[in-house]
Amino acid sequence: MFRNQYDNDASTWSPQGRIFQIEYAIEAVKQGSAVVGLKSNTHAVLVARSPNELASYQKKIVKIDKHMGVAIAGLTSDARVLGNYLRSEAMRFRMVYDLQIPVGRAMEALGSKAQTNTQVYGGRPYGVGLLVIGKDSKGPHLFEFSPSGMTSEYFAFSIGSRSQTARTYLERNYAQFENMDLKTLIKEGLTALKDTLPQDKQLDAENTSIAFVGVDQDLTIVDGPEVAAYLETIDSTEMELE
Amino acid sequence: MSSSLLLSKKNSDVTENGTYKHTTSPIVTGTSVLALKYKDGVMMASDCLASYGSLARFRNVRRLQPIGTHTILGASGEISDFQFIQNQFEGLMLKEHVEDGQKLETSSIYRYLSNVMYGRRSKVDPLWNKYIVAGVEPSKNNNIFLGFVDLYGTTYQSSVMATGFGAHIALPIMRKYAEPRADSLTEEEASKILDDCMRVLYYRDARSFNKIQKAKVTAQGVEISEPYSLSTNWDFAESIIGYGS
Amino acid sequence: MTSVGTGYDLSVSTYSPDGRLFQVEYAGKAVDNSGTTIGIRTKDGVVLAVEKIIPTKLEVPGSNKRIFSIDKHIGFASSGWMPDVKGLVARAREEAWEYQKLYKVPTPSKILAERIGMYIQAYTLYSSVRPFGAMPIMASVDKDGPQLYMFETSGAYYGYRGCATGKAKQLARTELEKLDIDSLSIRDAIKEAARIIYTVHDDSKDKLFELELAWVSQESGNVFSKVPQDIFDEAVQYAKRANDDDSDDDDDL
């Protein structure tokens, strides 16, 4: 029934020093549609496309606090649990210190919560990956959260299905992001996201979400018709190329 | 639950009718703390006395405590409760140091303290103090902060502030000489106003002492003076029958 | 490992017939999979060095540091499974603070080491948990002078003058043994630590890496902290020069 003896639960090491249940949980992230995050010196941006073709689209980007938002790839219900946790941590921080929670702090708390799920029998690791953007006294940030409990900070990153193509694009171009204005940064994000789409799929105003936060700008989530204006920026670049 | 069951726990806090009794009065106390905003920051003063009732029991107690680089905490009331709060802040600052070096600024420290004070009062087990939190916030364009919190969790902010007997005796003086000129007051002027207020308090407050400390916070950080003695003049006592002669 | 796959290696609460706890050994494999960490204790201080392997250049430099402050005077560096490392760090910080709160003195590293050892050991006792996939090295200066400890996945720990863990621990240990540690100054130890990390780093396996250096010594005010930038740069220069010389020698052959 199992692929090997060591993959039943997260509390067993394999002889190679791996934990298969964590690796499988990371597979669940790859099942989710891709999300892309990137940052400049002044802004951090998330872009995502919802794959759901039915009545309404599943939300891919959610707000945590005035200064923080996350994009999700993987099990949406797990994402909701983690999102609620982040919200309560952010609110607790506001309550206790009269301060927006520093993004790194929020990630540490989240990572430590997820780590417990990987060391104790009877539970399972979270089956969702997150890209988190936010700002604090040290400027804008982009973090990735993985089911292992690992949290890393990036200049630009992508997770989810076919995200490798987006990462390749980002690796080639991230050095220029530093000094970009917000609009160009979003354009770069959408371009990377476009690379992850299945053959017959497009980005459109119904299925695309954008979120951004800046040193002097609260988190803004753009959904629906307003997205069209941003999508035009990548369409026009393509026309130029043609 | 029957009262006998509670009593069988031998908890000295439990009274005969099964209710708890916490602190109802302080034991070793510090008197007034004064603070005012001036041109470059904020200045604070307190004496070095910890009284046991009316006995001047400990005469070299520091009641002005730096918290981090740009905040001072001044305490009046129960000294042991103040020491508990000092420990709390030591832990908090260590946590900041080891985790990410993020520095808590004055308004965050004030909010934290206010939460502790209100939390304890809501347990009907208050920390018997009145605190003044003062500082300068570098990340907020060197905003000058001055806030008060007491054993009930009451908070307010103002440009002049006093606890204890100082709220009756020194506050009117500070309101007259410091408050209208908070933006232009020089360090020397601020220092003199506080010395004068502390001197008046020493004449009028029987729980006060003439060995005092002053502290200031500016954009450059915290400076707390060593304890020093105020000059006093008791010549007037000569003319009071039963006082000096 | 003849017992692999016989079923005696699936739970940390089961011994193999020859008395081994395989899950503890497997956790050690997770440590061997990650970058090398070393520690050197000299007469006047301790230095910790980490070869932090970077998975992608998209990662912000300084992200996921492997060196941690535990208390003002105590620090950790660790190879191993990063989320587990952080779990141990969080616990160590709690223990250090609880001790200090209770006794009002800086936590003696001997006592902290024992408590951390006990904590790691507790995760080798029950089938409901797995051992930590981490081998932290702890550095401090306390009333007994400079201290260096390394913890194993079993919870066993020992004091060292020089120790190494992670991918290239064997090679690093050989390099450490060549040093005359007792006569080394802390400044020299920092240089040697950097040199060893550069020596053991395998460019063909992991392209990108970041050197992390931290120390605690009289010169750092007995505070565990990052090595100051100028000393760091000097150490890196020394490390690179030493390794260039080595490769020149190879060319001569």
XYZ file of C-alpha atoms in Angstrom:
740
model
C 0.000 0.000 0.000
C 2.803 2.417 0.820
C 5.679 3.306 -1.416
C 8.113 2.366 1.360
C 8.110 1.634 5.065
C 9.114 5.103 6.107
C 6.364 7.212 4.601
C 3.444 6.481 6.919
C 3.789 9.473 9.171
C 5.753 12.615 9.823
C 7.355 11.215 12.968
C 9.567 8.669 11.175
C 12.964 9.350 9.653
C 14.005 7.427 6.546
C 17.493 5.856 6.543
C 18.628 8.742 4.334
C 17.482 11.288 6.904
C 14.355 12.343 5.036
C 10.775 12.676 6.188
C 8.578 11.474 3.351
C 5.303 12.777 4.764
C 6.736 16.298 4.591
C 7.884 15.726 1.045
C 4.433 14.469 0.108
C 2.862 17.524 1.743
C 5.116 19.635 -0.459
C 3.673 17.721 -3.428
C 0.254 19.024 -2.365
C 1.621 22.540 -2.837
C 2.616 21.641 -6.382
C -0.994 20.577 -7.073
C -2.173 24.113 -6.444
C -2.108 26.684 -9.210
C 0.994 28.852 -9.210
C 1.387 32.145 -7.402
C 4.190 34.639 -7.934
C 5.694 37.159 -5.534
C 8.384 39.771 -6.055
C 9.676 42.948 -4.484
C 11.509 46.177 -5.176
C 13.133 48.540 -2.703
C 9.771 50.150 -2.067
C 7.058 47.602 -2.873
C 6.179 43.919 -2.641
C 3.741 42.312 -5.057
C 1.744 39.086 -5.312
C -0.011 37.843 -8.421
C -2.117 34.710 -8.711
C -4.547 32.979 -10.983
C -7.463 30.951 -9.715
C -7.991 27.710 -11.662
C -11.627 27.214 -10.749
C -13.901 27.385 -13.781
C -17.126 26.900 -11.865
C -19.561 29.443 -10.521
C -17.027 31.459 -8.587
C -13.295 31.542 -8.233
C -11.548 30.370 -5.119
C -9.687 33.232 -3.477
C -5.931 32.948 -4.034
C -4.878 36.066 -2.143
C -6.096 37.006 1.317
C -5.452 39.968 3.560
C -3.853 39.413 6.972
C -3.522 42.968 8.244
C -3.212 46.466 6.849
C 0.415 45.752 5.994
C 0.405 42.058 5.155
C -1.172 39.648 2.661
C -0.688 36.055 1.534
C -1.092 34.097 -1.672
C -1.810 30.387 -1.370
C -0.995 27.222 -3.301
C -2.243 23.837 -2.110
C -5.023 22.821 0.251
C -7.225 25.894 0.578
C -8.739 24.741 3.857
C -5.295 24.465 5.442
C -4.505 27.906 4.097
C -7.563 29.260 5.865
C -6.327 27.846 9.172
C -2.882 29.386 8.684
C -4.386 32.657 7.476
C -6.530 32.880 10.591
C -3.504 32.111 12.728
C -1.501 34.880 11.079
C -4.405 37.289 11.547
C -4.671 36.512 15.230
C -0.892 36.887 15.671
C -1.022 40.235 13.866
C -3.905 41.404 16.037
C -2.237 40.192 19.207
C 0.873 42.148 18.289
C -1.191 45.267 17.693
C -2.960 44.779 20.996
C 0.205 44.232 23.047
C 2.671 46.609 21.352
C 0.498 49.061 19.412
C 2.495 48.020 16.338
C 2.004 46.215 13.046
C 3.720 42.859 13.384
C 7.168 42.745 11.726
C 6.832 40.339 8.794
C 9.776 38.179 9.885
C 8.234 37.741 13.316
C 4.947 36.580 11.846
C 6.818 34.070 9.688
C 8.780 32.714 12.658
C 5.553 32.123 14.547
C 3.983 30.424 11.552
C 7.045 28.251 10.926
C 7.189 27.126 14.505
C 3.484 26.230 14.484
C 3.973 24.128 11.350
C 7.127 22.437 12.672
C 5.197 20.855 15.524
C 2.954 19.126 12.971
C 6.034 17.463 11.501
C 7.414 15.982 14.696
C 4.419 14.474 16.420
C 2.552 11.299 15.470
C -1.146 11.504 14.705
C -1.218 14.753 12.817
C -0.045 15.702 9.365
C 2.009 18.547 8.010
C 0.027 21.420 6.505
C -0.618 20.808 2.815
C -0.212 24.357 1.670
C 2.526 26.738 0.645
C 2.245 30.478 1.159
C 3.880 33.516 -0.307
C 3.610 36.352 2.177
C 4.180 40.019 1.423
C 4.320 42.797 3.957
C 6.167 45.833 5.182
C 7.786 46.864 8.442
C 10.511 49.182 9.703
C 13.011 47.365 7.483
C 11.011 47.920 4.271
C 8.996 45.594 2.051
C 9.366 41.815 2.360
C 8.503 38.649 0.481
C 8.544 35.331 2.352
C 7.738 31.767 1.438
C 6.211 29.368 3.914
C 6.571 25.632 3.227
C 4.761 22.679 4.884
C 8.080 21.700 6.479
C 7.885 24.802 8.650
C 10.703 26.377 6.670
C 10.300 30.089 5.985
C 12.634 31.901 3.591
C 12.903 35.462 2.407
C 13.200 36.142 -1.320
C 13.674 38.921 -3.830
C 11.201 37.057 -6.021
C 9.688 33.590 -5.915
C 6.953 31.347 -7.186
C 5.270 28.214 -5.815
C 2.572 25.890 -7.148
C 2.117 23.897 -10.328
C 4.608 24.637 -13.111
C 6.150 27.314 -10.900
C 9.638 26.302 -12.043
C 9.105 28.207 -15.298
C 8.185 31.320 -13.347
C 11.232 30.911 -11.100
C 13.449 30.605 -14.160
C 12.026 33.869 -15.476
C 12.491 35.531 -12.080
C 16.067 34.292 -11.709
C 16.917 35.856 -15.052
C 15.320 39.187 -14.228
C 15.259 39.722 -10.465
C 18.358 41.902 -10.452
C 16.380 44.655 -12.185
C 13.427 44.569 -9.759
C 15.239 46.564 -7.077
C 14.577 49.994 -8.573
C 11.361 49.299 -10.462
C 8.194 51.310 -9.969
C 5.102 49.488 -8.794
C 3.430 49.246 -12.173
C 6.446 47.682 -13.856
C 6.909 45.332 -10.921
C 3.324 44.087 -11.299
C 3.923 43.680 -15.010
C 6.988 41.525 -14.306
C 4.937 39.445 -11.849
C 2.160 38.868 -14.364
C 4.689 37.951 -17.052
C 6.223 35.327 -14.756
C 2.765 34.046 -13.803
C 1.786 33.732 -17.434
C 4.645 31.281 -17.953
C 3.011 28.855 -15.533
C -0.354 28.616 -17.296
C -1.522 25.416 -18.947
C -1.463 25.584 -22.753
C -5.083 26.619 -23.374
C -5.457 29.007 -20.439
C -5.214 32.783 -20.266
C -4.986 35.432 -17.614
C -8.175 37.496 -17.534
C -9.973 39.899 -15.238
C -12.124 37.086 -13.817
C -9.371 34.707 -12.786
C -6.437 36.959 -11.885
C -5.727 38.621 -8.551
C -3.052 41.165 -7.707
C -1.931 42.410 -4.313
C 0.699 44.947 -3.397
C 2.039 46.760 -0.386
C 4.547 49.606 -0.222
C 6.695 51.412 2.280
C 4.122 54.234 2.211
C 1.161 52.189 1.024
C -1.148 49.764 2.820
C -1.915 46.358 1.376
C -4.164 46.635 -1.649
C -5.847 43.695 -3.327
C -7.011 44.200 -6.902
C -9.709 41.836 -8.160
C -12.210 41.873 -11.006
C -12.501 44.544 -13.706
C -9.637 46.676 -12.342
C -7.230 43.844 -13.096
C -7.821 44.369 -16.820
C -5.741 47.549 -16.829
C -2.747 45.664 -15.455
C -3.233 42.760 -17.861
C -3.083 45.211 -20.745
C 0.483 46.079 -19.732
C 1.698 42.569 -20.514
C -0.426 42.265 -23.659
C 1.047 45.462 -25.059
C 4.611 44.291 -24.351
C 3.908 41.164 -26.344
C 2.569 43.182 -29.261
C 5.752 45.205 -29.248
C 7.758 42.008 -29.412
C 5.692 40.681 -32.288
C -17.103 24.928 46.290
C -17.216 24.897 50.069
C -14.992 27.271 51.905
C -13.408 24.489 53.923
C -12.210 22.826 50.727
C -10.564 26.020 49.604
C -9.015 26.520 53.017
C -7.669 22.987 53.020
C -5.375 24.099 50.166
C -3.660 26.184 52.840
C -3.633 29.101 50.496
C -3.066 32.137 52.640
C -4.841 34.277 50.030
C -8.159 32.594 50.804
C -10.360 34.171 53.466
C -12.821 32.358 55.692
C -15.779 32.855 53.393
C -13.923 31.332 50.471
C -13.013 34.490 48.635
C -9.509 35.589 47.675
C -7.827 38.621 49.085
C -4.986 40.163 47.158
C -2.948 43.273 47.814
C -5.063 46.040 49.327
C -2.277 48.444 50.170
C 1.339 48.905 49.228
C 4.091 48.227 51.765
C 7.431 49.667 50.673
C 6.730 52.716 48.560
C 8.318 55.391 46.453
C 6.749 58.834 46.255
C 6.327 61.298 43.356
C 7.786 61.037 39.864
C 7.775 64.170 37.713
C 8.248 64.475 33.968
C 7.988 67.131 31.302
C 8.562 67.569 27.603
C 11.068 70.169 26.434
C 12.638 71.298 23.183
C 14.946 68.313 22.593
C 13.071 65.537 24.352
C 11.715 64.649 27.699
C 13.044 64.909 31.256
C 12.102 63.061 34.407
C 12.912 63.290 38.117
C 12.336 61.250 41.220
C 13.927 60.927 44.647
C 15.844 57.900 45.889
C 13.699 56.995 48.858
C 11.731 53.815 49.515
C 9.554 54.304 52.588
C 8.221 51.593 54.871
C 5.079 53.330 56.006
C 6.351 56.628 57.359
C 9.843 55.234 58.005
C 12.496 56.385 55.539
C 13.647 52.784 55.165
C 15.833 52.651 51.989
C 17.553 55.853 50.954
C 19.445 54.824 47.851
C 16.804 53.338 45.571
C 16.773 54.136 41.865
C 13.260 54.589 40.561
C 14.149 55.716 37.041
C 14.902 52.770 34.789
C 16.104 52.842 31.173
C 14.192 50.437 28.903
C 16.064 49.920 25.666
C 17.940 52.852 24.134
C 15.323 55.622 23.996
C 12.868 55.069 26.843
C 12.816 55.622 30.595
C 10.358 54.254 33.083
C 9.683 56.150 36.311
C 7.910 54.354 39.129
C 6.070 55.402 42.227
C 4.203 53.140 44.633
C 5.084 49.589 45.658
C 8.800 49.001 45.080
C 8.539 45.205 44.850
C 5.931 45.500 42.114
C 8.265 47.874 40.295
C 11.048 45.311 40.591
C 8.704 42.710 39.097
C 8.012 45.030 36.162
C 11.751 45.611 35.741
C 12.201 41.845 35.455
C 9.404 41.654 32.895
C 11.107 44.277 30.782
C 14.497 42.618 31.171
C 12.967 39.468 29.695
C 11.211 41.382 26.941
C 14.385 43.223 25.956
C 16.407 39.994 25.980
C 13.814 38.431 23.694
C 14.132 41.387 21.330
C 17.921 41.079 21.456
C 18.153 37.349 20.727
C 15.363 37.116 18.175
C 15.936 39.748 15.544
C 17.364 42.853 17.139
C 14.101 44.673 16.428
C 13.944 47.591 18.862
C 10.752 48.377 20.712
C 10.039 52.095 20.801
C 8.475 54.092 23.588
C 4.838 53.839 22.508
C 5.141 50.037 22.223
C 6.734 49.812 25.653
C 3.957 52.025 27.017
C 1.269 49.874 25.399
C 2.867 46.715 26.784
C 3.039 48.146 30.304
C -0.545 49.409 30.093
C -1.690 45.918 29.117
C 0.134 44.344 32.044
C -1.335 46.918 34.460
C -4.892 46.601 33.151
C -4.585 42.815 33.000
C -3.593 42.644 36.655
C -6.278 45.039 37.750
C -8.827 42.910 35.887
C -7.692 39.937 37.959
C -8.333 42.171 40.989
C -4.649 41.670 41.829
C -3.142 44.985 40.785
C 0.486 46.025 40.691
C 0.406 48.925 43.129
C 2.160 51.571 41.094
C 1.821 54.711 39.092
C 4.208 54.754 36.167
C 5.472 57.408 33.818
C 6.895 56.244 30.490
C 8.959 58.786 28.567
C 11.001 58.629 25.419
C 11.870 59.709 21.924
C 10.929 57.586 18.908
C 13.607 57.653 16.197
C 11.450 55.856 13.619
C 8.667 58.414 14.069
C 10.713 61.480 13.259
C 11.963 61.696 16.870
C 8.469 62.037 18.257
C 8.563 62.935 21.956
C 6.424 60.606 24.007
C 5.183 60.986 27.567
C 2.574 58.653 29.008
C 1.074 57.649 32.350
C -0.415 54.393 33.597
C -1.612 53.466 37.079
C -2.707 50.448 39.082
C -6.180 50.541 37.521
C -4.780 50.533 34.006
C -5.823 54.162 33.514
C -3.725 55.809 30.832
C -3.216 59.328 29.572
C -0.634 61.316 27.694
C 0.367 64.903 28.345
C 3.313 67.283 28.056
C 3.718 67.573 31.831
C 3.105 64.783 34.260
C 3.393 63.913 37.942
C 2.484 61.010 40.214
C 1.714 60.905 43.909
C 1.928 64.071 45.983
C 3.619 65.690 42.991
C 0.278 65.593 41.170
C -1.001 68.077 43.763
C 2.096 70.135 44.496
C 4.347 70.025 41.442
C 1.871 69.684 38.596
C 0.471 73.237 38.948
C 4.028 74.584 38.857
C 4.909 72.575 35.756
C 1.630 73.583 34.109
C 2.528 77.208 34.643
C 6.209 77.175 33.668
C 6.689 74.160 31.392
C 3.484 73.233 29.602
C 2.914 76.443 27.583
C 6.545 76.369 26.402
C 7.073 72.631 25.825
C 8.348 73.313 22.287
C 10.867 76.004 23.221
C 12.002 75.046 26.713
C 15.779 74.508 26.824
C 17.448 71.678 28.678
C 18.713 74.068 31.362
C 15.237 75.566 31.875
C 13.615 72.134 32.037
C 16.224 70.967 34.486
C 15.677 73.991 36.725
C 11.891 73.595 36.745
C 12.240 69.958 37.826
C 14.796 70.808 40.535
C 12.509 73.548 41.861
C 9.509 71.209 41.860
C 11.498 68.483 43.623
C 12.643 71.028 46.202
C 9.072 72.172 46.883
C 8.066 68.535 47.225
C 10.853 67.931 49.683
C 9.531 70.799 51.810
C 5.900 69.633 51.614
C 5.852 65.848 51.176
C 6.766 63.987 54.346
C 7.534 60.832 52.297
C 10.066 62.588 50.095
C 13.821 62.939 50.233
C 16.371 65.450 48.993
C 18.558 62.887 47.264
C 17.202 62.759 43.744
C 17.949 61.599 40.212
C 17.118 63.237 36.924
C 16.950 61.562 33.542
C 16.488 62.771 30.004
C 15.787 61.176 26.657
C 16.752 62.933 23.439
C 17.309 61.688 19.900
C 20.780 60.669 21.122
C 19.328 58.293 23.716
C 18.885 58.001 27.451
C 20.944 59.778 30.101
C 20.290 59.208 33.780
C 22.160 61.264 36.367
C 23.770 59.799 39.434
C 21.865 60.596 42.631
C 22.589 64.105 43.940
C 21.398 66.249 46.834
C 19.147 69.262 46.445
C 20.109 72.435 48.279
C 17.521 73.457 50.821
C 16.991 76.414 53.093
C 15.293 75.924 56.423
C 15.738 79.501 57.782
C 11.981 80.009 57.710
C 11.655 77.381 60.404
C 13.118 79.865 62.888
C 9.916 81.888 62.815
C 7.581 78.959 63.272
C 6.803 78.229 66.853
C 7.282 74.571 67.694
C 9.190 73.868 64.471
C 12.635 75.345 64.575
C 12.655 76.875 68.023
C 23.357 -1.097 8.037
C 22.072 -4.639 7.977
C 19.016 -3.952 10.055
C 17.574 -1.448 7.606
C 14.180 -2.608 6.453
C 13.789 -5.275 9.121
C 11.201 -3.187 10.931
C 13.421 -2.418 13.903
C 14.152 1.006 12.504
C 10.635 2.423 12.254
C 10.133 3.736 15.756
C 12.376 5.487 18.200
C 10.839 3.419 20.981
C 12.094 0.149 19.486
C 15.642 -1.168 19.896
C 17.181 -3.304 17.182
C 18.339 -6.772 18.311
C 21.871 -5.458 18.661
C 20.751 -2.590 20.863
C 20.708 0.346 18.500
C 18.133 3.071 18.057
C 18.018 3.485 14.319
C 15.663 6.461 14.297
C 18.271 8.419 16.254
C 20.916 7.480 13.701
C 18.644 8.394 10.783
C 18.048 11.802 12.338
C 21.811 12.166 12.256
C 21.663 11.578 8.508
C 19.530 14.701 8.158
C 22.414 16.560 9.791
C 24.909 15.024 7.373
C 22.757 16.305 4.501
C 23.208 19.951 5.438
C 26.065 22.469 5.384
C 29.057 22.155 7.692
C 29.193 23.879 11.088
C 32.297 24.215 13.230
C 33.251 25.680 16.570
C 36.643 26.584 18.035
C 37.240 27.385 21.684
C 40.353 29.348 22.488
C 41.619 30.722 25.780
C 40.007 34.093 25.166
C 36.778 33.236 23.367
C 34.766 30.999 21.099
C 34.026 31.281 17.385
C 31.275 29.510 15.448
C 31.283 29.197 11.660
C 28.638 27.872 9.290
C 28.683 26.993 5.621
C 25.118 28.047 4.812
C 24.121 26.473 1.541
C 21.856 28.675 -0.549
C 19.268 26.828 -2.656
C 18.609 29.705 -5.074
C 20.022 33.137 -5.724
C 16.466 34.466 -5.397
C 16.883 34.106 -1.640
C 17.703 37.362 0.158
C 21.242 37.249 1.631
C 21.050 36.664 5.372
C 17.742 34.793 5.132
C 17.500 31.602 7.198
C 20.567 32.244 9.304
C 21.976 29.174 11.012
C 23.563 31.065 13.893
C 21.315 32.184 16.752
C 21.642 34.142 19.967
C 20.234 32.231 22.924
C 21.100 34.617 25.733
C 23.344 37.695 25.766
C 26.408 35.507 26.315
C 25.282 32.259 24.658
C 24.898 31.340 20.990
C 23.983 28.391 18.805
C 25.083 27.290 15.369
C 23.570 24.227 13.815
C 23.646 21.883 10.893
C 20.502 19.894 10.236
C 16.856 20.188 9.368
C 16.186 23.896 9.673
C 12.687 23.783 11.221
C 14.000 21.383 13.894
C 16.976 23.661 14.542
C 14.581 26.532 15.169
C 12.543 24.357 17.511
C 15.622 23.703 19.623
C 16.637 27.346 19.530
C 13.231 28.422 20.827
C 13.471 25.927 23.667
C 17.028 26.936 24.551
C 16.010 30.595 24.726
C 13.151 29.743 27.059
C 15.387 27.654 29.316
C 18.049 30.367 29.459
C 15.535 33.057 30.357
C 13.708 30.932 32.933
C 16.992 30.262 34.699
C 17.997 33.892 34.659
C 14.593 35.026 35.900
C 14.748 32.608 38.800
C 18.339 33.070 39.938
C 19.174 36.576 38.655
C 22.541 35.476 37.254
C 23.564 34.794 33.640
C 22.666 31.178 32.831
C 25.770 28.962 33.270
C 26.346 27.136 29.998
C 26.964 23.852 31.812
C 23.418 23.954 33.134
C 21.861 25.105 29.881
C 23.726 22.335 28.037
C 22.326 19.728 30.371
C 18.793 20.997 29.964
C 19.033 21.054 26.184
C 20.535 17.575 26.232
C 17.610 16.337 28.308
C 15.128 17.979 25.940
C 16.680 16.353 22.870
C 16.808 13.033 24.695
C 13.093 13.221 25.536
C 12.360 13.059 21.815
C 14.178 9.704 21.600
C 11.927 8.009 24.132
C 8.462 7.828 22.650
C 6.975 6.290 19.533
C 4.721 9.326 19.145
C 7.597 11.655 18.276
C 10.748 11.655 16.195
C 14.213 12.813 17.255
C 15.417 16.281 16.274
C 17.299 16.290 12.976
C 19.827 18.772 14.287
C 23.229 18.875 15.959
C 23.638 22.289 17.536
C 26.989 23.652 18.648
C 26.751 25.998 21.622
C 29.259 28.735 22.429
C 29.478 30.957 25.466
C 31.686 32.800 27.865
C 30.539 32.511 31.467
C 32.129 32.579 34.911
C 34.115 29.449 34.025
C 35.536 31.060 30.874
C 34.905 30.202 27.220
C 32.739 27.124 26.652
C 31.957 25.005 23.600
C 29.456 22.150 23.525
C 28.057 19.975 20.734
C 24.814 18.021 20.997
C 24.102 14.773 19.184
C 20.714 13.573 17.978
C 20.565 11.165 20.926
C 20.748 14.035 23.400
C 24.337 13.190 24.330
C 26.591 16.237 24.504
C 30.252 16.867 25.133
C 32.512 19.839 25.728
C 35.073 20.528 23.003
C 38.036 22.659 22.081
C 37.125 22.201 18.418
C 34.145 20.433 16.898
C 32.399 20.009 13.566
C 29.095 18.712 12.264
C 27.285 18.525 8.932
C 28.194 17.449 5.440
C 31.976 17.685 5.653
C 32.415 17.016 9.349
C 35.198 14.449 8.805
C 37.313 16.741 6.692
C 36.624 19.663 9.025
C 37.657 17.618 12.063
C 40.899 16.646 10.362
C 41.568 20.330 9.720
C 40.718 21.219 13.330
C 43.086 18.564 14.629
C 45.934 20.139 12.672
C 45.496 23.386 14.618
C 47.313 24.082 17.859
C 44.097 25.310 19.436
C 45.569 25.964 22.892
C 47.926 28.601 21.556
C 45.439 30.196 19.156
C 44.096 33.686 19.827
C 40.399 34.289 19.151
C 41.292 36.537 16.190
C 43.362 33.712 14.655
C 40.638 31.179 15.427
C 38.167 33.267 13.431
C 40.514 33.201 10.439
C 41.064 29.465 10.752
C 37.335 28.830 11.102
C 36.682 30.765 7.906
C 39.515 28.921 6.157
C 38.149 25.520 7.171
C 34.650 26.362 5.905
C 36.120 27.512 2.568
C 38.299 24.380 2.441
C 35.517 21.892 3.073
C 32.964 23.580 0.824
C 32.373 21.470 -2.272
C 31.719 23.703 -5.261
C 30.701 20.809 -7.466
C 27.820 19.821 -5.163
C 26.550 23.148 -3.830
C 27.278 26.156 -5.913
C 26.126 28.969 -3.667
C 27.002 29.309 -0.023
C 27.193 32.014 2.583
C 29.768 32.024 5.368
C 28.336 32.862 8.780
C 30.727 33.801 11.575
C 29.845 34.619 15.162
C 31.874 34.941 18.318
C 31.761 35.503 22.006
C 34.893 36.793 23.684
C 36.221 39.533 25.875
C 36.657 41.618 22.752
C 32.939 41.247 21.938
C 32.144 42.372 25.481
C 31.277 38.768 26.351
C 28.217 39.206 24.141
C 27.519 36.528 21.554
C 27.275 38.353 18.252
C 28.070 38.402 14.566
C 31.770 38.890 13.896
C 32.234 42.608 13.005
C 32.459 43.311 9.293
C 36.170 44.259 9.211
C 37.253 41.124 11.067
C 34.900 39.105 8.881
C 36.371 40.510 5.660
C 39.883 39.884 6.907
C 39.002 36.269 7.717
C 37.435 35.704 4.305
C 40.505 37.152 2.587
C 42.722 34.866 4.623
C 40.502 31.865 3.823
C 40.500 32.564 0.105
C 44.244 33.141 -0.005
C 44.934 29.937 1.934
C 42.738 27.934 -0.408
C 44.260 29.506 -3.513
C 47.713 28.512 -2.236
C 46.458 24.974 -1.762
C 45.169 24.736 -5.288
C 48.464 26.181 -6.591
C 50.219 23.359 -4.816
C 47.925 20.946 -6.573
C 48.875 22.482 -9.894
C 52.537 21.907 -9.145
C 51.839 18.262 -8.708
